Every structure is written in C-alpha cells, then in structure tokens.
C-alpha cells in the first residue's frame, strides 16, 4: 500500500471531522507547511521533479491556512522550541526551499499583501545563478529526451549509465536515480543530449540573486540555510555533512547575518545520525533545524518536521493538512508517529 494511497484514505476519513477536532486529538497546533515555488507554468527544470503549485492554488492555500491558523513569525518558532515544541494557539509558519526566482517574483508580493512572514532556505552555490542544481539538470535532460530518438544518443547514455542493454523505455527512470555523487555522469548525459546548462542558467535565471535575498530579509522574511549545494545527507559521509553546514553558515553570516540561525535539510533528514544534530545544535550554533516528514513527533528538541505541500494528487491545502492530521492518528495506532535516531 503506497504512501499516496494511504494519505488519500486519511483525507477521506478526516472529512466528517472539524479541523479543530483533528488538531485537538493530535496535540499538534503549530504546523509548518513548505513549498519550493509557485508558478502557473511548470519551468522545464522543475517539470519532471514534482507538481508545481499555481498562483490561484497558492492563494487558496493561504486563505485556508489563515482561516484555521494564525500566521507565525520566526520569533514564534523560537518560542515554540523554547517551550518544548508546545503551542496552545493554532499557528502556521511557511517556508520555501531552494531559493527559486519565483520566491521573489511571485511569492514575496503575495505574502507581503497578506501580512504573512515566512522563511526562505537557500543554497549558496546556486545564489546569483552560479550553478544549476543537479536535479534541475535531470529534469532538463528528461524533457530533451522527449524529442530525441537517435540510437547513438540512447547508446551513449546507456554507456554512461553502465547499462548497455537497457530498454529505451527505462532510460528515463535510470536517469532519475542519478544523485549528487553522479554529477559528472549527469553532465556527460547533458552533453550527449545537447543540453546547454550554462545557457539555460544565463537565460532563465532560475534562482534568486543575493540582492533579492537581502531585500526579502530587509522586509522581515527569514533567510536560512538549505546546505551549500543540496546533497542528500544520508548519502554522504559525516565529514561532508559538516562541510555542507559550515560553508552554508559562513555564507549566511557574511551576507545576511540573520538574528536566528536555521537550517532545513535538503531532501530529507532520514537516516541523518544523532551526532550531526549534536554538531549542528551544539557546535555550529544553529538555533533550529527542519525536516520534511510531515506532522510527526521528533525527539530532537530543536528540530521541527515540516509538511510538504506539493504532493501529487493533493489539490488543496485543506486536503494536505487534513490528511496529515489523520495520517498522524493512523501512525499513532501502530506507534509509528515518532522518529527514532541513532
């Protein structure tokens, strides 16, 4: 039974109940929804990665959240952590990952108009469009492959993947599996497909500039770290994890100097060892860290789990939030609603 099916089932079970009851039974009054970008057209570098939320959907999401929760500030988040992650009031705090250009062009004006504060978690390697995220390259490659049928291209890619007998229909799936450690292979495949990554960066400018980020900060929006260049932490060693943290923190200290020091794990915090949390909170001086596991108990007192809002099949914030609360109950029955770490 896949996760999406369970979440849809959770939503159906939750529909007869008022949201206040769902909140009360869970004890989780403070929620942390997060997005990447908002756009009426899916950019090609995102198109094959995850669903893109439209402007109208985002406005509807905000209306729902503002109806049932109070908008929080970063100070509220700090107080929440200071009180052992307890909140009597129903609160929400938005965040946005990856520092996409649409955060400045679309999201920022909407949040200002609504009077809602939020956090923007950035990767210094991508600021000012210096580099393209490897996942974005994969999306561009997949889009390019839709218009390429040449055997030499398929043969060349198969060779790079070390899968000479791979069926062309499985090629896209194999490319999707490439990760942070496979960036050389991703670049080679891009060359074979005639993907001009540098040209795309220059023309489309998918990321915010430092000046835009500073403007967000000056208008009361929080800026935090999302690692230096977005690896999946469980797939790199602890030395690399520490380097990702220290480099990104040094960049923020130099260019933003935020009052609160925060870090949102790229991809997920799944299988990140307790020693890294100890390093981040006790040595690196990070006030709060964030994950992506939805509404879930977490033993790390300075670590908060956020709710992904861009899940396939979830057409509204109401559907996402209701399913999260109901899913939390279901996991509670099997004692699966608390994260364990080693």
Coordinates of C-alpha atoms in Angstrom, one line a residue:
X1 CA 0.0 0.0 0.0
X2 CA 1.8 3.2 -1.2
X3 CA 2.0 6.4 0.8
X4 CA -0.1 8.4 -1.6
X5 CA -3.0 5.9 -1.3
X6 CA -2.8 6.0 2.5
X7 CA -2.8 9.8 2.5
X8 CA -5.8 9.9 0.3
X9 CA -7.6 7.4 2.5
X10 CA -6.6 9.5 5.5
X11 CA -8.2 12.5 4.0
X12 CA -11.5 10.6 3.3
X13 CA -11.6 9.5 7.0
X14 CA -10.9 13.1 8.2
X15 CA -13.7 14.8 6.2
X16 CA -16.6 14.3 8.7
X17 CA -14.5 15.8 11.5
X18 CA -14.0 19.6 12.1
X19 CA -10.4 20.6 11.7
X20 CA -10.4 21.8 15.3
X21 CA -11.1 18.2 16.4
X22 CA -8.3 16.9 14.3
X23 CA -5.9 19.4 15.8
X24 CA -7.0 18.8 19.3
X25 CA -6.7 15.0 19.1
X26 CA -3.2 15.2 17.7
X27 CA -1.9 17.9 20.1
X28 CA -0.1 19.4 17.2
X29 CA -1.3 23.0 17.0
X30 CA 1.7 24.5 15.3
X31 CA 2.2 23.4 11.7
X32 CA 5.0 24.1 9.2
X33 CA 3.9 23.8 5.5
X34 CA 6.6 24.2 2.9
X35 CA 6.9 24.7 -0.8
X36 CA 9.6 25.3 -3.4
X37 CA 8.0 27.7 -5.9
X38 CA 4.6 29.0 -7.2
X39 CA 4.0 29.3 -11.0
X40 CA 1.2 29.0 -13.5
X41 CA 3.6 27.2 -15.8
X42 CA 6.0 24.5 -14.7
X43 CA 9.6 25.6 -15.5
X44 CA 11.4 22.9 -17.5
X45 CA 14.0 22.5 -14.8
X46 CA 11.1 21.6 -12.4
X47 CA 8.6 19.9 -14.7
X48 CA 9.8 16.3 -14.2
X49 CA 10.6 16.6 -10.5
X50 CA 7.4 17.5 -8.6
X51 CA 4.0 19.2 -9.1
X52 CA 4.1 22.9 -9.4
X53 CA 1.6 25.0 -7.4
X54 CA -0.3 27.6 -9.4
X55 CA -0.8 31.2 -8.2
X56 CA -4.5 30.6 -7.6
X57 CA -3.9 27.4 -5.7
X58 CA -1.3 29.2 -3.5
X59 CA -3.8 32.0 -2.8
X60 CA -6.4 29.4 -1.9
X61 CA -3.9 27.6 0.4
X62 CA -3.2 30.9 2.2
X63 CA -6.9 31.6 2.6
X64 CA -7.4 28.2 4.2
X65 CA -4.4 28.5 6.5
X66 CA -5.4 32.0 7.6
X67 CA -9.0 30.8 8.3
X68 CA -7.9 28.0 10.7
X69 CA -4.5 29.1 11.9
X70 CA -2.7 32.3 12.9
X71 CA 0.4 33.3 10.9
X72 CA 3.6 32.9 13.0
X73 CA 6.9 34.7 12.9
X74 CA 10.4 33.3 13.3
X75 CA 10.3 34.6 16.9
X76 CA 7.2 32.5 17.5
X77 CA 9.1 29.5 16.1
X78 CA 11.9 30.1 18.5
X79 CA 9.5 30.4 21.4
X80 CA 7.8 27.2 20.4
X81 CA 11.1 25.3 20.5
X82 CA 12.0 27.0 23.8
X83 CA 8.7 25.7 25.3
X84 CA 9.4 22.1 24.3
X85 CA 7.5 22.3 21.0
X86 CA 4.2 23.1 22.6
X87 CA 1.7 25.7 21.4
X88 CA -1.8 26.5 22.8
X89 CA -2.7 28.6 19.7
X90 CA -3.2 27.2 16.2
X91 CA -0.2 28.6 14.3
X92 CA 1.4 28.1 10.9
X93 CA 4.8 29.1 9.6
X94 CA 5.6 28.9 5.9
X95 CA 8.9 28.1 4.4
X96 CA 10.3 27.8 0.8
X97 CA 13.3 25.7 -0.2
X98 CA 16.0 26.1 -2.9
X99 CA 15.9 29.9 -3.3
X100 CA 14.0 29.8 -6.6
X101 CA 13.4 33.0 -8.6
X102 CA 9.6 32.7 -8.2
X103 CA 10.1 33.2 -4.5
X104 CA 10.9 36.8 -5.2
X105 CA 8.8 37.4 -8.3
X106 CA 5.5 35.7 -7.2
X107 CA 5.5 34.5 -3.6
X108 CA 7.1 37.6 -1.9
X109 CA 4.5 40.1 -3.2
X110 CA 1.6 37.8 -2.2
X111 CA 3.0 37.3 1.3
X112 CA 3.6 41.0 1.8
X113 CA 0.0 41.7 0.8
X114 CA -1.4 39.0 3.1
X115 CA 0.9 40.1 6.0
X116 CA 2.4 36.6 6.4
X117 CA 6.0 36.1 7.4
X118 CA 8.0 33.1 6.1
X119 CA 11.4 31.5 5.8
X120 CA 13.4 31.1 2.6
X121 CA 16.1 28.4 2.8
X122 CA 18.8 28.9 0.2
X123 CA 21.8 27.1 -1.2
X124 CA 24.8 29.5 -1.6
X125 CA 26.1 27.5 -4.5
X126 CA 23.1 28.5 -6.6
X127 CA 22.6 32.1 -5.5
X128 CA 23.1 34.6 -8.4
X129 CA 22.7 31.6 -10.7
X130 CA 26.3 30.5 -10.3
X131 CA 25.4 26.8 -10.7
X132 CA 22.4 24.6 -11.7
X133 CA 21.1 22.1 -9.1
X134 CA 21.8 18.5 -10.4
X135 CA 18.1 17.6 -10.1
X136 CA 17.2 20.5 -12.3
X137 CA 19.7 19.2 -14.9
X138 CA 18.0 15.8 -14.7
X139 CA 14.6 17.5 -15.4
X140 CA 16.1 19.3 -18.4
X141 CA 17.6 16.1 -19.8
X142 CA 14.3 14.2 -19.4
X143 CA 12.5 17.0 -21.3
X144 CA 15.1 16.9 -24.0
X145 CA 14.8 13.1 -24.4
X146 CA 11.2 13.5 -25.4
X147 CA 12.3 15.0 -28.7
X148 CA 15.3 12.7 -29.3
X149 CA 15.0 9.3 -30.9
X150 CA 18.6 8.7 -32.2
X151 CA 20.1 5.3 -31.4
X152 CA 23.5 6.9 -30.9
X153 CA 22.1 9.1 -28.1
X154 CA 20.5 6.1 -26.4
X155 CA 23.7 4.1 -26.8
X156 CA 25.8 6.9 -25.4
X157 CA 23.6 7.4 -22.4
X158 CA 23.4 3.6 -21.8
X159 CA 27.2 3.5 -21.8
X160 CA 27.5 6.3 -19.2
X161 CA 24.9 4.5 -17.0
X162 CA 26.9 1.3 -17.4
X163 CA 23.7 -0.4 -18.7
X164 CA 24.4 -1.3 -22.3
X165 CA 21.3 -3.5 -22.7
X166 CA 18.8 -1.1 -21.0
X167 CA 15.5 -0.8 -22.7
X168 CA 14.9 2.8 -24.1
X169 CA 11.6 2.9 -22.1
X170 CA 13.6 2.5 -18.9
X171 CA 16.2 5.1 -19.7
X172 CA 14.3 8.0 -18.0
X173 CA 13.8 6.0 -14.8
X174 CA 17.5 5.3 -14.6
X175 CA 18.4 8.9 -15.2
X176 CA 16.0 9.9 -12.4
X177 CA 18.0 7.7 -10.0
X178 CA 21.2 9.6 -10.5
X179 CA 22.3 11.6 -7.5
X180 CA 24.7 14.1 -6.0
X181 CA 27.6 11.6 -6.5
X182 CA 26.8 11.2 -10.2
X183 CA 27.1 14.8 -11.3
X184 CA 29.9 14.0 -13.7
X185 CA 27.6 11.4 -15.4
X186 CA 24.7 13.9 -15.4
X187 CA 26.9 16.5 -17.2
X188 CA 28.1 13.9 -19.8
X189 CA 24.5 12.9 -20.5
X190 CA 23.6 16.5 -20.8
X191 CA 26.3 16.9 -23.4
X192 CA 25.1 13.9 -25.4
X193 CA 21.5 15.4 -25.4
X194 CA 22.8 18.8 -26.3
X195 CA 21.5 20.4 -23.1
X196 CA 23.1 23.8 -22.7
X197 CA 23.0 24.0 -18.9
X198 CA 25.1 27.2 -18.7
X199 CA 23.0 28.8 -21.4
X200 CA 19.8 27.9 -19.5
X201 CA 21.2 29.4 -16.3
X202 CA 22.0 32.6 -18.1
X203 CA 18.8 32.9 -20.0
X204 CA 16.2 31.6 -17.4
X205 CA 18.0 32.6 -14.2
X206 CA 16.0 30.1 -12.1
X207 CA 17.5 31.3 -8.7
X208 CA 17.2 34.5 -6.7
X209 CA 20.1 36.9 -6.6
X210 CA 21.8 37.9 -3.4
X211 CA 20.3 41.4 -3.7
X212 CA 16.8 39.9 -4.0
X213 CA 17.5 37.7 -0.9
X214 CA 18.7 40.7 1.0
X215 CA 15.5 42.6 0.1
X216 CA 13.5 39.7 1.5
X217 CA 15.5 39.8 4.7
X218 CA 15.1 43.6 5.0
X219 CA 11.3 43.2 4.8
X220 CA 11.1 40.8 7.7
X221 CA 11.4 37.5 5.9
X222 CA 13.7 35.0 7.5
X223 CA 16.7 33.6 5.5
X224 CA 18.1 30.2 6.4
X225 CA 20.4 27.5 5.0
X226 CA 19.4 24.6 2.9
X227 CA 23.0 23.3 2.7
X228 CA 25.7 24.6 0.4
X229 CA 24.8 22.7 -2.8
X230 CA 21.9 20.3 -1.9
X231 CA 23.2 16.8 -1.4
X232 CA 21.0 14.2 0.2
X233 CA 22.7 14.0 3.6
X234 CA 22.2 10.2 4.2
X235 CA 24.2 9.6 1.0
X236 CA 27.3 11.5 2.0
X237 CA 29.7 10.9 4.9
X238 CA 29.6 12.9 8.2
X239 CA 32.6 15.0 7.1
X240 CA 30.8 16.1 4.0
X241 CA 27.6 16.8 6.1
X242 CA 29.6 19.1 8.4
X243 CA 31.2 20.8 5.5
X244 CA 27.8 21.5 3.9
X245 CA 26.7 23.0 7.1
X246 CA 29.8 25.1 7.8
X247 CA 30.1 26.5 4.3
X248 CA 26.5 27.5 4.1
X249 CA 26.5 29.0 7.6
X250 CA 29.6 31.0 6.8
X251 CA 27.9 32.4 3.7
X252 CA 24.8 33.4 5.6
X253 CA 26.9 35.0 8.4
X254 CA 28.8 37.1 5.9
X255 CA 26.0 38.2 3.6
X256 CA 22.8 38.1 5.7
X257 CA 23.7 37.8 9.3
X258 CA 20.3 36.6 10.4
X259 CA 19.2 37.0 14.0
X260 CA 18.1 33.4 14.2
X261 CA 20.3 30.7 12.7
X262 CA 18.3 28.0 10.9
X263 CA 18.9 25.0 8.6
X264 CA 16.5 23.0 6.5
X265 CA 17.8 19.6 5.4
X266 CA 17.9 19.1 1.7
X267 CA 15.6 16.3 0.5
X268 CA 15.1 14.7 4.0
X269 CA 16.7 14.2 7.4
X270 CA 16.0 10.5 7.2
X271 CA 19.0 8.4 8.5
X272 CA 20.9 11.5 9.5
X273 CA 22.8 10.4 12.7
X274 CA 22.2 12.0 16.1
X275 CA 25.9 13.1 16.1
X276 CA 25.1 15.5 13.2
X277 CA 22.2 17.0 15.1
X278 CA 24.5 17.4 18.1
X279 CA 27.1 19.1 15.9
X280 CA 24.6 21.4 14.4
X281 CA 22.9 22.5 17.6
X282 CA 25.8 22.5 20.0
X283 CA 28.9 23.3 17.9
X284 CA 27.7 25.1 14.7
X285 CA 25.4 27.4 16.7
X286 CA 22.2 26.5 14.8
X287 CA 19.1 27.5 16.7
X288 CA 16.6 25.4 14.8
X289 CA 16.7 22.7 12.1
X290 CA 13.9 21.5 9.9
X291 CA 12.9 18.2 8.2
X292 CA 10.3 17.2 5.7
X293 CA 8.4 14.2 7.4
X294 CA 5.1 15.9 7.9
X295 CA 3.3 16.0 11.2
X296 CA 5.4 13.7 13.3
X297 CA 6.9 13.7 16.8
X298 CA 10.7 14.2 16.8
X299 CA 12.9 13.6 19.8
X300 CA 15.4 16.3 18.8
X301 CA 14.0 19.3 20.7
X302 CA 15.5 21.9 18.3
X303 CA 14.3 20.0 15.2
X304 CA 10.9 20.6 13.5
X305 CA 9.3 18.5 10.9
X306 CA 7.5 20.3 8.0
X307 CA 4.6 19.4 5.8
X308 CA 5.3 19.0 2.0
X309 CA 2.6 20.9 0.1
X310 CA 3.5 19.8 -3.4
X311 CA 2.5 16.2 -3.2
X312 CA 0.9 14.5 -6.3
X313 CA -2.8 14.1 -6.0
X314 CA -3.2 16.7 -3.2
X315 CA -5.2 19.5 -4.8
X316 CA -5.5 21.9 -1.9
X317 CA -4.0 22.9 1.5
X318 CA -7.2 21.6 3.1
X319 CA -6.6 18.1 1.6
X320 CA -2.9 18.1 2.6
X321 CA -3.4 19.3 6.2
X322 CA -6.5 17.1 6.9
X323 CA -4.7 14.0 5.5
X324 CA -1.6 14.9 7.6
X325 CA -3.6 15.0 10.8
X326 CA -5.5 11.8 10.0
X327 CA -2.3 10.1 8.9
X328 CA -0.7 11.1 12.3
X329 CA -3.5 9.3 14.1
X330 CA -3.1 6.2 11.9
X331 CA 0.6 6.1 12.6
X332 CA -0.1 6.6 16.3
X333 CA -2.1 3.4 16.4
X334 CA 1.0 1.5 15.3
X335 CA 3.4 3.6 17.3
X336 CA 4.9 4.9 14.1
X337 CA 4.4 8.7 14.6
X338 CA 7.7 9.3 16.4
X339 CA 11.0 9.5 14.7
X340 CA 13.9 7.5 16.1
X341 CA 17.6 8.3 15.5
X342 CA 20.9 6.5 16.2

